[in-house]
XYZ file of C-alpha atoms in Angstrom:
783
model
C 19.046 15.102 -11.172
C 22.565 14.643 -12.516
C 22.673 11.400 -14.468
C 25.973 10.479 -12.849
C 24.357 10.332 -9.435
C 22.382 7.285 -10.566
C 18.660 6.748 -10.483
C 18.347 3.390 -8.745
C 16.941 3.794 -5.245
C 15.803 7.387 -5.822
C 12.253 8.596 -5.111
C 11.774 10.173 -8.514
C 8.369 11.832 -8.859
C 6.077 9.862 -11.170
C 6.361 11.296 -14.662
C 2.926 10.073 -15.765
C 1.046 11.879 -13.018
C 1.119 15.217 -14.788
C -1.360 14.133 -17.451
C -3.541 12.260 -14.971
C -3.803 15.117 -12.484
C -4.655 17.609 -15.229
C -7.252 15.419 -16.948
C -5.125 14.707 -20.013
C -5.055 10.940 -19.688
C -6.730 9.042 -22.518
C -8.861 6.089 -21.492
C -10.817 3.748 -23.743
C -14.096 5.607 -23.262
C -12.370 8.855 -24.322
C -11.725 7.416 -27.774
C -14.386 8.213 -30.369
C -13.773 6.915 -33.891
C -15.280 8.124 -37.194
C -18.700 6.554 -37.661
C -18.827 5.578 -33.995
C -21.733 3.409 -32.811
C -22.623 2.338 -29.286
C -23.456 -0.983 -27.694
C -25.260 -2.265 -24.634
C -25.845 -5.804 -23.413
C -29.076 -7.337 -22.265
C -28.232 -9.379 -19.188
C -29.976 -12.198 -17.431
C -32.157 -11.307 -14.436
C -32.006 -14.935 -13.299
C -29.168 -16.944 -11.784
C -30.138 -20.135 -13.600
C -32.690 -20.501 -16.363
C -33.345 -21.989 -19.768
C -33.866 -19.496 -22.570
C -37.075 -20.582 -24.273
C -37.103 -17.719 -26.771
C -35.640 -14.286 -27.498
C -37.880 -11.875 -29.427
C -35.963 -8.912 -30.860
C -38.542 -7.804 -33.461
C -39.721 -4.679 -31.653
C -36.243 -3.726 -30.583
C -34.876 -4.064 -34.122
C -37.436 -1.485 -35.344
C -36.566 1.039 -32.633
C -35.008 4.374 -33.676
C -31.272 4.253 -34.330
C -30.869 0.515 -34.007
C -28.230 -0.916 -36.335
C -28.112 -4.557 -35.269
C -29.069 -6.970 -32.490
C -27.210 -10.216 -31.856
C -28.000 -13.164 -29.589
C -26.335 -16.425 -28.674
C -27.385 -18.138 -31.893
C -25.189 -15.722 -33.878
C -22.110 -16.948 -31.997
C -22.653 -20.704 -32.201
C -19.977 -21.073 -34.850
C -17.271 -19.375 -32.781
C -15.299 -20.829 -29.908
C -15.908 -20.325 -26.219
C -13.832 -18.040 -24.012
C -10.766 -20.128 -23.084
C -9.180 -20.953 -19.746
C -5.402 -20.622 -19.813
C -4.517 -23.195 -17.175
C -5.239 -26.943 -17.211
C -5.618 -28.562 -13.788
C -5.882 -32.326 -13.432
C -7.847 -33.976 -10.648
C -6.302 -36.378 -8.151
C -7.365 -39.313 -10.305
C -5.520 -37.862 -13.296
C -8.615 -36.754 -15.177
C -8.593 -33.241 -16.668
C -10.770 -30.540 -15.168
C -14.260 -30.104 -16.565
C -14.267 -27.290 -19.153
C -17.808 -26.456 -20.255
C -18.013 -23.956 -23.087
C -18.036 -20.332 -21.933
C -20.122 -18.729 -24.695
C -19.642 -15.153 -25.885
C -23.420 -14.688 -25.509
C -25.602 -17.138 -23.580
C -27.082 -19.794 -25.835
C -29.994 -21.837 -24.548
C -29.244 -21.207 -20.891
C -28.144 -18.456 -18.507
C -26.003 -19.354 -15.532
C -25.697 -16.229 -13.378
C -27.408 -12.906 -12.863
C -25.676 -10.662 -15.375
C -24.929 -13.365 -17.951
C -24.856 -11.819 -21.462
C -28.022 -12.561 -23.443
C -28.056 -10.045 -26.319
C -25.942 -7.293 -27.856
C -27.663 -4.151 -29.146
C -25.792 -1.773 -31.485
C -27.243 1.660 -32.177
C -26.328 5.150 -33.324
C -26.362 6.504 -29.779
C -26.039 5.013 -26.328
C -29.505 6.220 -25.379
C -31.049 4.544 -28.424
C -29.246 1.297 -27.643
C -30.575 1.323 -24.072
C -34.112 2.072 -25.224
C -34.041 -0.780 -27.726
C -32.649 -3.179 -25.133
C -35.743 -2.590 -23.017
C -37.928 -3.803 -25.912
C -36.303 -7.246 -26.167
C -38.564 -9.982 -24.834
C -36.957 -13.103 -23.362
C -38.951 -16.105 -22.177
C -37.075 -17.847 -19.350
C -37.760 -21.170 -17.635
C -36.278 -20.553 -14.191
C -34.200 -23.379 -12.679
C -32.926 -23.923 -9.119
C -29.815 -21.858 -8.382
C -26.629 -23.413 -7.014
C -25.104 -20.921 -4.572
C -24.114 -22.488 -1.222
C -20.474 -23.654 -1.135
C -21.134 -25.972 1.790
C -23.645 -28.073 -0.185
C -22.631 -27.400 -3.781
C -21.568 -30.972 -4.584
C -24.900 -32.335 -3.332
C -27.078 -29.637 -4.934
C -30.249 -30.728 -6.699
C -29.274 -28.809 -9.827
C -26.173 -28.823 -11.998
C -24.732 -25.609 -13.384
C -23.355 -27.579 -16.359
C -24.380 -30.965 -17.712
C -20.671 -31.833 -18.030
C -20.289 -31.535 -14.249
C -23.344 -33.172 -12.660
C -21.892 -32.794 -9.152
C -20.817 -29.201 -9.946
C -17.167 -30.148 -9.481
C -14.609 -28.781 -11.905
C -11.716 -30.682 -10.329
C -10.584 -32.278 -7.071
C -6.882 -31.515 -6.748
C -4.270 -32.281 -4.143
C -0.666 -31.374 -3.436
C 1.636 -32.561 -0.672
C 2.253 -35.664 1.442
C -1.051 -36.875 2.904
C 0.451 -39.914 4.622
C 3.243 -37.849 6.160
C 0.754 -35.269 7.408
C -1.491 -37.958 8.902
C 1.527 -39.392 10.750
C 2.479 -35.936 12.067
C -1.024 -35.408 13.440
C -1.040 -38.848 15.052
C 1.946 -37.891 17.217
C 1.209 -34.187 17.717
C 1.337 -32.625 21.172
C -1.205 -30.022 20.114
C -3.569 -29.540 17.171
C -5.218 -26.255 16.224
C -8.179 -26.194 13.860
C -10.140 -23.417 12.133
C -12.930 -23.319 9.558
C -13.521 -19.995 7.820
C -14.702 -18.268 4.661
C -12.407 -16.061 2.602
C -15.094 -13.622 1.515
C -15.939 -12.877 -2.110
C -14.877 -9.468 -3.422
C -15.843 -7.193 -6.328
C -12.714 -5.578 -7.880
C -14.007 -1.997 -8.327
C -11.239 -0.384 -10.361
C -11.929 3.336 -10.691
C -12.318 2.936 -14.479
C -14.932 0.348 -15.424
C -14.255 -2.100 -18.216
C -14.587 -0.617 -21.696
C -13.957 -1.531 -25.330
C -14.101 0.115 -28.743
C -13.764 -2.229 -31.735
C -13.458 -1.367 -35.416
C -13.012 -3.290 -38.667
C -11.301 -2.055 -41.819
C -12.779 -3.827 -44.889
C -9.995 -2.515 -47.150
C -7.263 -4.341 -45.249
C -9.446 -6.947 -43.519
C -7.976 -5.784 -40.202
C -9.433 -5.196 -36.766
C -8.472 -2.691 -34.077
C -9.608 -3.065 -30.492
C -9.155 -0.380 -27.861
C -9.749 -2.028 -24.501
C -9.222 -1.435 -20.787
C -6.924 -4.411 -20.337
C -3.747 -5.417 -18.474
C -2.211 -7.624 -21.172
C -3.138 -6.692 -24.739
C -1.001 -9.367 -26.443
C -2.681 -12.125 -24.417
C -6.088 -10.585 -25.174
C -5.283 -10.715 -28.884
C -3.884 -14.246 -28.766
C -6.838 -15.736 -26.908
C -9.488 -13.932 -28.941
C -7.911 -14.701 -32.304
C -6.695 -18.245 -31.772
C -9.415 -19.708 -29.586
C -12.627 -17.783 -30.195
C -12.983 -15.816 -33.423
C -10.384 -17.475 -35.645
C -8.949 -14.150 -36.814
C -5.344 -14.298 -38.086
C -3.340 -12.726 -35.290
C -1.493 -10.336 -37.590
C -4.875 -8.950 -38.685
C -5.732 -7.785 -35.177
C -4.318 -4.810 -33.278
C -5.129 -4.448 -29.587
C -4.457 -1.153 -27.832
C -4.762 -0.732 -24.079
C -4.373 3.029 -23.582
C -4.393 4.620 -20.129
C -6.151 2.158 -17.840
C -7.681 3.305 -14.561
C -6.705 0.400 -12.350
C -7.075 -3.300 -12.884
C -6.240 -5.343 -9.748
C -6.461 -8.490 -11.881
C -9.993 -7.950 -13.159
C -8.714 -6.593 -16.490
C -6.356 -9.491 -17.204
C -9.037 -11.707 -18.636
C -10.663 -12.138 -22.014
C -14.319 -11.214 -21.612
C -17.294 -11.819 -23.853
C -18.109 -8.126 -24.184
C -15.051 -7.048 -26.181
C -15.097 -10.339 -28.103
C -18.665 -9.702 -29.197
C -17.790 -6.149 -30.228
C -14.891 -7.275 -32.407
C -17.070 -9.853 -34.175
C -19.963 -7.405 -34.601
C -17.737 -4.608 -35.920
C -17.173 -6.630 -39.067
C -20.891 -7.268 -39.449
C -21.883 -3.591 -39.220
C -18.613 -2.295 -40.712
C -18.505 0.535 -38.191
C -16.713 0.966 -34.864
C -18.666 -0.097 -31.767
C -18.046 1.255 -28.266
C -19.183 -0.218 -24.951
C -18.425 1.034 -21.447
C -19.716 -0.784 -18.393
C -21.871 1.051 -15.927
C -20.927 0.523 -12.306
C -23.912 -1.680 -11.500
C -23.086 -3.710 -14.617
C -19.503 -4.094 -13.406
C -20.728 -5.469 -10.083
C -22.663 -8.136 -11.979
C -20.220 -9.045 -14.727
C -16.603 -8.352 -13.727
C -14.736 -11.443 -12.546
C -14.919 -11.497 -8.751
C -12.171 -12.494 -6.329
C -11.478 -14.900 -3.424
C -14.544 -16.933 -2.191
C -12.989 -19.942 -0.460
C -14.417 -22.122 2.299
C -11.493 -23.640 4.179
C -10.715 -25.923 7.087
C -7.104 -25.687 8.299
C -5.415 -27.880 10.913
C -1.924 -27.359 12.338
C 0.004 -29.995 14.281
C 2.713 -28.924 16.752
C 5.173 -30.765 19.005
C 5.686 -30.061 22.695
C 8.146 -27.258 21.901
C 5.790 -25.414 19.577
C 7.420 -26.619 16.361
C 5.125 -27.147 13.421
C 5.089 -30.781 12.352
C 2.154 -31.003 9.965
C -0.363 -28.805 8.162
C -3.609 -30.044 6.625
C -5.840 -27.812 4.491
C -9.138 -28.572 2.762
C -10.577 -25.829 0.573
C -13.714 -25.541 -1.500
C -13.037 -22.867 -4.122
C -15.865 -21.119 -5.939
C -15.119 -20.714 -9.655
C -18.502 -19.177 -10.444
C -20.583 -20.161 -13.452
C -17.741 -20.470 -15.974
C -13.998 -20.894 -16.066
C -12.369 -17.493 -16.537
C -8.943 -16.999 -18.129
C -6.782 -17.969 -15.136
C -9.414 -19.066 -12.620
C -8.343 -22.687 -12.376
C -4.810 -21.710 -11.319
C -5.780 -19.350 -8.497
C -6.915 -21.905 -5.873
C -4.228 -24.412 -6.851
C -0.867 -23.258 -8.202
C -1.106 -19.736 -6.775
C -2.619 -20.806 -3.458
C -1.607 -24.251 -2.233
C 2.048 -23.857 -3.212
C 2.326 -20.957 -0.733
C 0.984 -22.826 2.293
C 4.463 -23.312 3.736
C 4.534 -19.591 4.442
C 7.754 -18.515 6.141
C 7.953 -21.737 8.138
C 9.821 -25.047 8.162
C 6.690 -27.178 8.448
C 7.997 -30.509 7.117
C 4.707 -32.078 6.052
C 1.870 -30.265 4.279
C -1.128 -31.462 2.299
C -3.824 -29.384 0.619
C -6.936 -30.660 -1.117
C -8.922 -28.290 -3.312
C -12.502 -28.944 -4.387
C -13.117 -26.418 -7.199
C -16.786 -25.984 -7.990
C -19.201 -24.279 -10.362
C -21.994 -22.126 -8.927
C -24.613 -19.819 -10.402
C -22.549 -16.723 -9.658
C -20.256 -14.496 -11.697
C -16.942 -16.116 -12.663
C -14.190 -15.860 -10.038
C -10.593 -15.224 -11.031
C -7.435 -13.408 -9.967
C -7.822 -10.354 -7.750
C -4.877 -8.446 -6.242
C -2.703 -11.223 -4.832
C -4.602 -14.049 -6.560
C -4.308 -17.088 -4.301
C -1.493 -15.640 -2.218
C -3.859 -13.648 0.067
C -5.973 -16.769 0.553
C -2.867 -18.816 1.400
C -1.478 -16.224 3.797
C -4.836 -15.876 5.521
C -4.986 -19.640 5.991
C -1.450 -19.900 7.354
C -1.402 -16.803 9.520
C -4.821 -17.319 11.085
C -3.984 -20.885 12.151
C -0.510 -19.932 13.412
C -1.924 -17.087 15.519
C -4.673 -19.394 16.806
C -2.092 -21.961 17.868
C -0.049 -19.290 19.633
C -3.053 -18.060 21.621
C -4.126 -21.602 22.488
C -0.638 -22.499 23.713
C -0.073 -19.219 25.540
C 3.035 -18.459 23.446
C 3.747 -14.970 22.180
C 2.632 -14.997 18.514
C 5.880 -13.409 17.319
C 7.900 -15.941 19.305
C 5.992 -18.932 17.923
C 6.689 -17.676 14.425
C 10.390 -17.199 15.183
C 10.644 -20.779 16.444
C 9.517 -21.983 13.036
C 11.120 -19.491 10.628
C 13.127 -20.729 7.653
C 16.711 -19.522 8.052
C 18.677 -21.560 5.522
C 18.411 -20.765 1.799
C 17.717 -21.908 -0.841
C 14.818 -23.720 0.828
C 12.652 -26.295 -0.923
C 9.149 -26.292 0.548
C 6.988 -29.440 0.798
C 4.541 -27.897 -1.687
C 6.692 -27.439 -4.743
C 8.486 -24.088 -4.480
C 12.106 -23.222 -3.737
C 12.698 -19.928 -1.931
C 15.987 -18.433 -3.077
C 16.573 -15.979 -0.236
C 14.981 -14.205 2.715
C 15.464 -12.881 6.243
C 12.222 -13.288 8.143
C 13.716 -12.441 11.527
C 14.737 -9.030 10.217
C 11.229 -8.044 9.098
C 9.553 -9.463 12.229
C 11.992 -7.828 14.618
C 11.706 -4.470 12.910
C 7.906 -4.663 12.793
C 7.752 -5.442 16.523
C 10.039 -2.502 17.223
C 8.176 -0.014 15.035
C 4.790 -1.152 16.372
C 5.944 -0.542 19.946
C 4.704 -3.939 21.014
C 6.413 -3.359 24.361
C 3.954 -0.549 25.070
C 0.857 -2.551 24.129
C -0.110 -3.523 27.679
C -0.253 0.109 28.805
C -2.413 0.981 25.805
C -4.682 -1.973 26.529
C -5.289 -0.764 30.079
C -6.068 2.724 28.789
C -8.636 1.259 26.399
C -10.210 -0.816 29.169
C -10.652 2.317 31.223
C -12.842 3.624 28.371
C -14.879 0.417 28.225
C -13.112 -0.734 25.053
C -11.220 -3.886 24.148
C -7.754 -3.613 22.600
C -6.025 -6.351 20.645
C -2.835 -6.902 18.680
C -2.425 -9.229 15.721
C 0.490 -10.405 13.609
C 0.969 -11.639 10.084
C 4.155 -12.938 8.455
C 3.489 -13.315 4.726
C 5.447 -14.585 1.761
C 4.356 -14.520 -1.856
C 5.571 -16.054 -5.074
C 5.451 -13.363 -7.706
C 7.165 -12.232 -10.868
C 4.753 -14.794 -12.269
C 6.914 -17.234 -14.216
C 9.009 -19.275 -15.046
C 7.458 -20.860 -18.089
C 9.036 -24.257 -17.442
C 7.572 -24.496 -13.934
C 4.244 -22.964 -14.956
C 4.008 -25.312 -17.941
C 4.633 -28.345 -15.769
C 1.825 -27.128 -13.508
C -0.686 -26.721 -16.333
C -0.082 -23.301 -17.915
C -1.116 -23.232 -21.573
C 1.127 -20.268 -22.423
C 4.624 -19.058 -21.647
C 5.121 -16.471 -18.920
C 8.175 -14.694 -20.300
C 8.420 -11.004 -21.111
C 9.857 -8.986 -23.995
C 11.593 -5.644 -24.202
C 12.975 -3.517 -27.006
C 15.477 -0.661 -26.754
C 15.501 1.807 -29.629
C 18.382 4.299 -29.463
C 17.809 7.267 -31.763
C 20.668 9.052 -33.591
C 20.548 11.876 -31.024
C 21.093 9.475 -28.148
C 17.514 9.629 -26.956
C 15.979 6.262 -26.115
C 12.535 4.739 -26.573
C 11.682 1.578 -24.666
C 8.972 -0.791 -25.863
C 7.790 -3.169 -23.151
C 5.259 -5.968 -23.072
C 4.419 -5.040 -19.487
C 1.433 -2.742 -19.086
C 1.110 0.153 -16.665
C -2.251 0.911 -15.078
C -1.148 2.678 -11.926
C 2.196 1.013 -11.197
C 4.390 3.878 -12.431
C 6.288 2.030 -15.176
C 6.911 5.217 -17.143
C 9.009 6.351 -14.189
C 10.630 3.209 -12.775
C 11.483 1.649 -16.149
C 12.981 4.971 -17.230
C 15.033 5.038 -14.014
C 16.494 1.629 -14.820
C 17.353 2.668 -18.390
C 18.762 6.083 -17.478
C 20.857 4.547 -14.731
C 22.181 1.808 -16.985
C 23.032 4.127 -19.872
C 24.114 7.115 -17.769
C 21.768 9.484 -19.569
C 19.204 12.013 -18.269
C 15.835 10.618 -17.273
C 14.058 12.949 -19.681
C 15.930 11.294 -22.571
C 14.003 8.050 -22.012
C 10.418 7.385 -23.079
C 8.400 4.253 -22.354
C 5.895 2.743 -24.799
C 3.480 0.008 -23.773
C -0.008 -1.324 -24.368
C -0.112 -1.525 -28.176
C 0.368 -4.796 -30.055
C 1.042 -2.718 -33.181
C 4.180 -1.258 -31.594
C 5.371 -3.806 -29.055
C 7.356 -6.892 -29.992
C 5.308 -9.169 -27.710
C 4.414 -9.346 -24.065
C 2.520 -11.286 -21.440
C 1.323 -8.187 -19.599
C 1.133 -7.023 -16.015
C -0.132 -9.135 -13.128
C 1.376 -11.071 -10.236
C 3.888 -8.321 -9.360
C 5.954 -9.323 -12.394
C 6.580 -6.054 -14.236
C 10.011 -5.055 -12.978
C 11.313 -8.515 -12.126
C 10.372 -9.959 -15.530
C 9.612 -7.033 -17.852
C 12.375 -4.883 -16.380
C 14.893 -7.688 -16.757
C 13.963 -8.131 -20.427
C 14.750 -4.433 -20.888
C 18.066 -4.809 -19.057
C 19.049 -7.706 -21.299
C 18.259 -5.615 -24.371
C 20.291 -2.743 -22.869
C 23.223 -5.109 -22.412
C 23.079 -5.861 -26.146
C 23.020 -2.125 -26.936
C 26.049 -1.529 -24.732
C 27.907 -4.492 -26.258
C 27.363 -3.131 -29.781
C 28.210 0.365 -28.575
C 31.567 -0.899 -27.316
C 32.434 -2.153 -30.781
C 31.540 1.176 -32.388
C 33.412 3.075 -29.676
C 36.426 0.820 -30.091
C 36.577 1.743 -33.784
C 36.300 5.444 -32.972
C 39.081 5.229 -30.351
C 41.220 2.816 -32.395
C 41.170 0.204 -29.672
C 40.074 -3.391 -29.204
C 36.481 -3.691 -28.097
C 37.631 -6.007 -25.289
C 39.510 -3.032 -23.809
C 36.447 -0.761 -23.812
C 34.387 -0.270 -20.681
C 31.124 1.626 -20.295
C 30.623 3.776 -17.201
C 28.276 6.675 -16.431
C 27.273 7.198 -20.032
C 30.817 7.137 -21.438
C 32.724 4.474 -23.371
C 36.367 4.418 -22.241
C 39.514 2.564 -23.130
C 40.548 1.041 -19.853
C 43.754 2.482 -18.457
C 43.770 5.500 -20.797
C 42.059 8.882 -21.034
C 40.380 7.974 -24.319
C 36.597 8.193 -24.133
C 33.488 8.680 -26.275
C 30.106 9.716 -24.834
C 27.051 7.561 -25.408
C 25.371 10.155 -27.657
C 28.351 10.172 -30.037
C 28.262 6.406 -30.346
C 24.513 6.567 -30.988
C 24.981 9.047 -33.832
C 27.843 7.038 -35.298
C 25.640 3.933 -35.358
C 23.445 5.711 -37.921
C 26.373 6.921 -40.059
C 27.713 3.615 -41.425
C 30.779 5.048 -43.177
C 32.094 6.104 -39.755
C 32.364 2.540 -38.424
C 33.108 -0.918 -39.858
C 29.673 -1.543 -41.352
C 30.957 -4.687 -43.027
C 31.089 -6.187 -39.533
C 28.225 -4.338 -37.854
C 24.717 -3.479 -38.996
C 23.730 0.193 -38.882
C 21.479 1.360 -36.082
C 21.366 0.823 -32.364
C 18.179 -1.113 -31.742
C 18.005 -4.333 -29.725
C 15.358 -6.554 -28.221
C 15.328 -9.399 -25.722
C 13.032 -11.955 -24.182
C 13.405 -12.992 -20.550
C 12.020 -16.134 -18.970
C 12.989 -16.361 -15.273
C 14.406 -19.476 -13.679
C 12.255 -19.033 -10.559
C 9.595 -16.885 -8.947
C 10.621 -13.997 -6.734
C 9.701 -14.208 -3.059
C 9.009 -10.910 -1.298
C 8.110 -11.352 2.347
C 7.319 -9.278 5.391
C 5.797 -8.938 8.837
C 2.731 -6.865 9.711
C 1.420 -5.837 13.122
C -2.089 -4.477 13.604
C -3.560 -2.950 16.751
C -7.283 -2.347 17.183
C -9.796 -0.956 19.628
C -13.169 -2.706 19.729
C -16.384 -1.487 21.304
C -18.036 -4.740 22.453
C -21.377 -2.989 22.900
C -21.655 -1.989 19.235
C -19.103 -4.173 17.447
C -17.339 -1.105 16.070
C -13.667 -1.663 15.233
C -11.118 1.111 15.037
C -7.723 0.297 13.589
C -5.485 2.268 15.927
C -2.151 1.562 14.284
C -0.766 -0.629 11.526
C 2.897 -1.447 10.928
C 4.194 -3.041 7.726
C 7.803 -4.152 7.252
C 8.614 -5.668 3.871
C 11.614 -7.190 2.115
C 11.318 -6.406 -1.587
C 14.963 -6.997 -2.467
C 16.509 -4.031 -4.251
C 14.150 -1.066 -4.564
C 14.174 1.149 -7.659
C 11.856 3.922 -6.426
C 11.088 3.917 -2.669
C 8.241 6.424 -2.992
C 6.390 4.340 -5.586
C 6.964 1.193 -3.523
C 5.521 2.846 -0.434
C 2.514 3.974 -2.455
C 1.964 0.440 -3.708
C 2.116 -0.895 -0.156
C -0.345 1.746 1.071
C -2.801 0.848 -1.698
C -2.470 -2.853 -0.977
C -3.010 -2.320 2.731
C -6.230 -0.413 2.094
C -7.531 -3.173 -0.171
C -6.568 -5.902 2.278
C -8.046 -4.108 5.268
C -11.100 -3.281 3.156
C -11.658 -6.998 2.626
C -11.148 -7.823 6.286
C -13.305 -5.014 7.663
C -15.863 -3.918 5.075
C -16.191 -5.558 1.671
C -18.445 -8.522 1.012
C -20.067 -9.730 -2.190
C -23.272 -11.566 -1.272
C -25.717 -13.615 -3.356
C -29.153 -14.639 -2.148
C -28.796 -18.348 -1.314
C -32.147 -19.230 -2.883
C -32.612 -16.990 -5.920
C -28.962 -16.259 -6.686
C -29.667 -12.527 -6.914
C -26.678 -10.291 -6.185
C -27.575 -8.538 -2.926
C -24.497 -6.301 -2.838
C -24.820 -4.873 -6.329
C -23.972 -1.245 -5.660
C -22.092 1.004 -3.261
C -25.285 1.223 -1.223
C -24.749 -2.404 -0.200
C -21.048 -3.018 -0.857
C -18.879 -1.086 1.590
C -15.648 0.272 0.123
C -12.873 1.495 2.454
C -12.651 5.251 2.919
C -9.902 7.425 4.306
C -11.505 7.656 7.749
C -11.609 3.840 7.997
C -7.836 3.665 7.807
C -5.163 4.501 10.384
C -1.815 6.143 9.817
C 0.362 3.419 8.319
C 3.912 2.894 9.507
C 5.588 1.404 6.436
C 9.218 0.444 6.090
C 11.132 -1.514 3.500
C 13.967 -3.175 5.375
C 17.402 -3.562 3.849
C 16.351 -6.436 1.691
C 17.723 -9.748 0.548
C 18.100 -9.188 -3.213
C 16.581 -11.719 -5.573
C 19.381 -14.036 -6.660
C 18.242 -14.771 -10.199
C 17.497 -11.452 -11.893
C 20.157 -8.801 -12.587
C 18.237 -6.053 -10.808
C 17.862 -8.047 -7.584
C 14.221 -6.957 -7.405
C 11.236 -8.936 -6.153
C 7.725 -7.470 -6.283
C 5.695 -5.062 -4.182
C 2.299 -4.433 -5.777
C 0.303 -7.099 -3.956
C 2.080 -7.405 -0.608
C -0.184 -5.097 1.353
C -3.318 -6.917 0.228
C -1.740 -10.270 1.100
C -0.431 -9.646 4.592
C -3.000 -7.289 6.076
C -6.283 -9.278 6.386
C -5.005 -11.896 8.859
C -3.197 -9.248 10.919
C -6.470 -7.336 11.397
C -8.622 -10.396 12.143
C -5.954 -11.722 14.528
C -6.037 -8.398 16.372
C -9.848 -8.425 16.680
C -9.837 -12.028 17.911
C -7.193 -11.115 20.497
C -9.195 -8.116 21.682
C -12.360 -10.187 22.182
C -10.644 -13.363 23.358
C -12.324 -15.433 20.656
C -11.030 -17.983 18.184
C -12.534 -16.471 15.043
C -14.411 -13.498 13.656
C -15.613 -13.930 10.070
C -14.536 -11.554 7.332
C -15.655 -8.912 6.879
C -15.454 -7.911 10.530
C -18.592 -5.787 10.274
C -20.046 -4.326 13.457
C -22.709 -7.052 13.451
C -20.202 -9.896 13.030
C -17.943 -8.436 15.718
C -20.875 -7.799 18.059
C -22.019 -11.403 17.669
C -18.515 -12.639 18.498
C -18.331 -10.330 21.514
C -21.689 -11.549 22.799
C -20.642 -15.167 22.368
C -17.432 -14.491 24.261
C -19.330 -12.730 27.041
């Protein structure tokens, strides 16, 4: 492509895919270091038990064993930290029991880490693990969310009622008054089902220690290596941060589960100094089911008050949020700041209140999973809105239109200010593309086959580009949420970008290069993107919350602006003009109003030849960096329409068609955006239709611990998607005008599907996942 055509808005083929498709990607498990050793973890078979004793004598004598460590070895180090402080309604801080690297004295979920075995080979480590003898005193397990606060046992002594915090946002008195005068009230109680992340690459780590320099290197499958380093060094192991290098190479998906600091890589880093050899660990899939941070798991009651004209007047939400056995890195923020603040949705509901009861249970920790709070909020809003529409006999799209926000900026009753949006545009286009007008004819055709047909809607909004630090800090964040970027222009005019954002499927090596090539007017192949290495990158908060382009991309743009500003001064000297008269267009510095010009490459070379420009006023080189901390979140939004056929005799659901219309602001690469939406839709529909993480309510055993029992979506479960990004409303506070697209599909799709099934059966609710059995039960109840 000619650089002068511009790269913004072009569907450039992903540059990184060549190495992935030909097997040349390098993941953590591919890295083998000199003197490599291998580690496995002994995990608890019980959900809740005291550890009476751990006998490692036989295991320590097994062939190839180098070392065995248990919880007592880690008593002197800190616990795994939580990055967000939430205060209860009474002002007291949340309960923060220590999250040990290895369990010490007690295990609190099936899969809790009990011992670390290091051996010459993986097979020897596994064999030795089987020789460790642990004497457990089994305790009652706390599993049921409905009775967790009255359970006979406590997961932690610090929280005798198993409550981490009781938090509230909104105007309770105003909501109560709205309900007292409401013409109609709709009410729903439902479970937002627990999910296992299941990235294609399991978690992995390879840690080494260099005694000569007293430095550590950690290769890890992680989404934010600088945060990993900061948390591990400052809060757990006490390693000076400059003595630790964290490298996240190619990462095979994350979906949030690789944001967090885990005990496994922390234990490996500590142990690598003890054995003075590198230690590698890669999770097996069954191990990942047990130990990866899970997602969702809310029990919610939602009530919506409406006036006689169908206007929303009040919204009341009560949620019990399962945090699992320990606080994970961002777990406390998910059911509060990332959930309750989005309960306004796209609507002008004047009074909203949400109360969150966050609890500990004897299950794996729960934290951010694609969407992180936003899917739970959208499900709550869109299920109750659709329920109200059906109860009132109002077309669901029409009821939404009656309540859409149309004036911006708009301050919601739950703490956010939307900068821009056009919700009518996405809804109208979705209705058109979905051929809603033809639904009745299709319904009759389905009835003739003995099938039920339904249509469901969802109008989502999300706060993403996770930031700004000032807002996040006021809401309890213990770290800034800025991003950093560095632009290094080489003497030949080629450019290397160093970004704190991390790519694990998003396509940063393409989209970031498009932004740079477009801005500098140079060929795309002249730009390379570096990420994922704290030894190379200035700093960075990583990739999550659809923040990479809006925050990380803007940091790069700000650094590019500095490069261009310096380039103008060098060009002005070369053209014997004032730098205020120099403009930069399409890769060329020009003196405005004349034919004088200097190409970017010439200015780049000159920057490294000081005697050719006034080096007494300018430093040599053309290398700039910038930090960017946004003034607000970005607010992508959209409308989804789902149409299903249901066999009431078997409960089988077939998604016949699915339409997604999104407003992502300005779009850099439409093809990559569409791919992100497709992936999100599959994950969202997978949750609604198939996926369900289940623990035995008595023993706390994980019953869905493999793909034999945990149903992942497959190609034949999905319909053809009709996806369109409407001409968007650009974000008003970043120079690219971009919002975020990576989580939208997972946020908007679950309520659309469940709404469609409920419409088909004529019922108020079908629990997620809408398995054949759950749907059949609902159909029988309706009949």
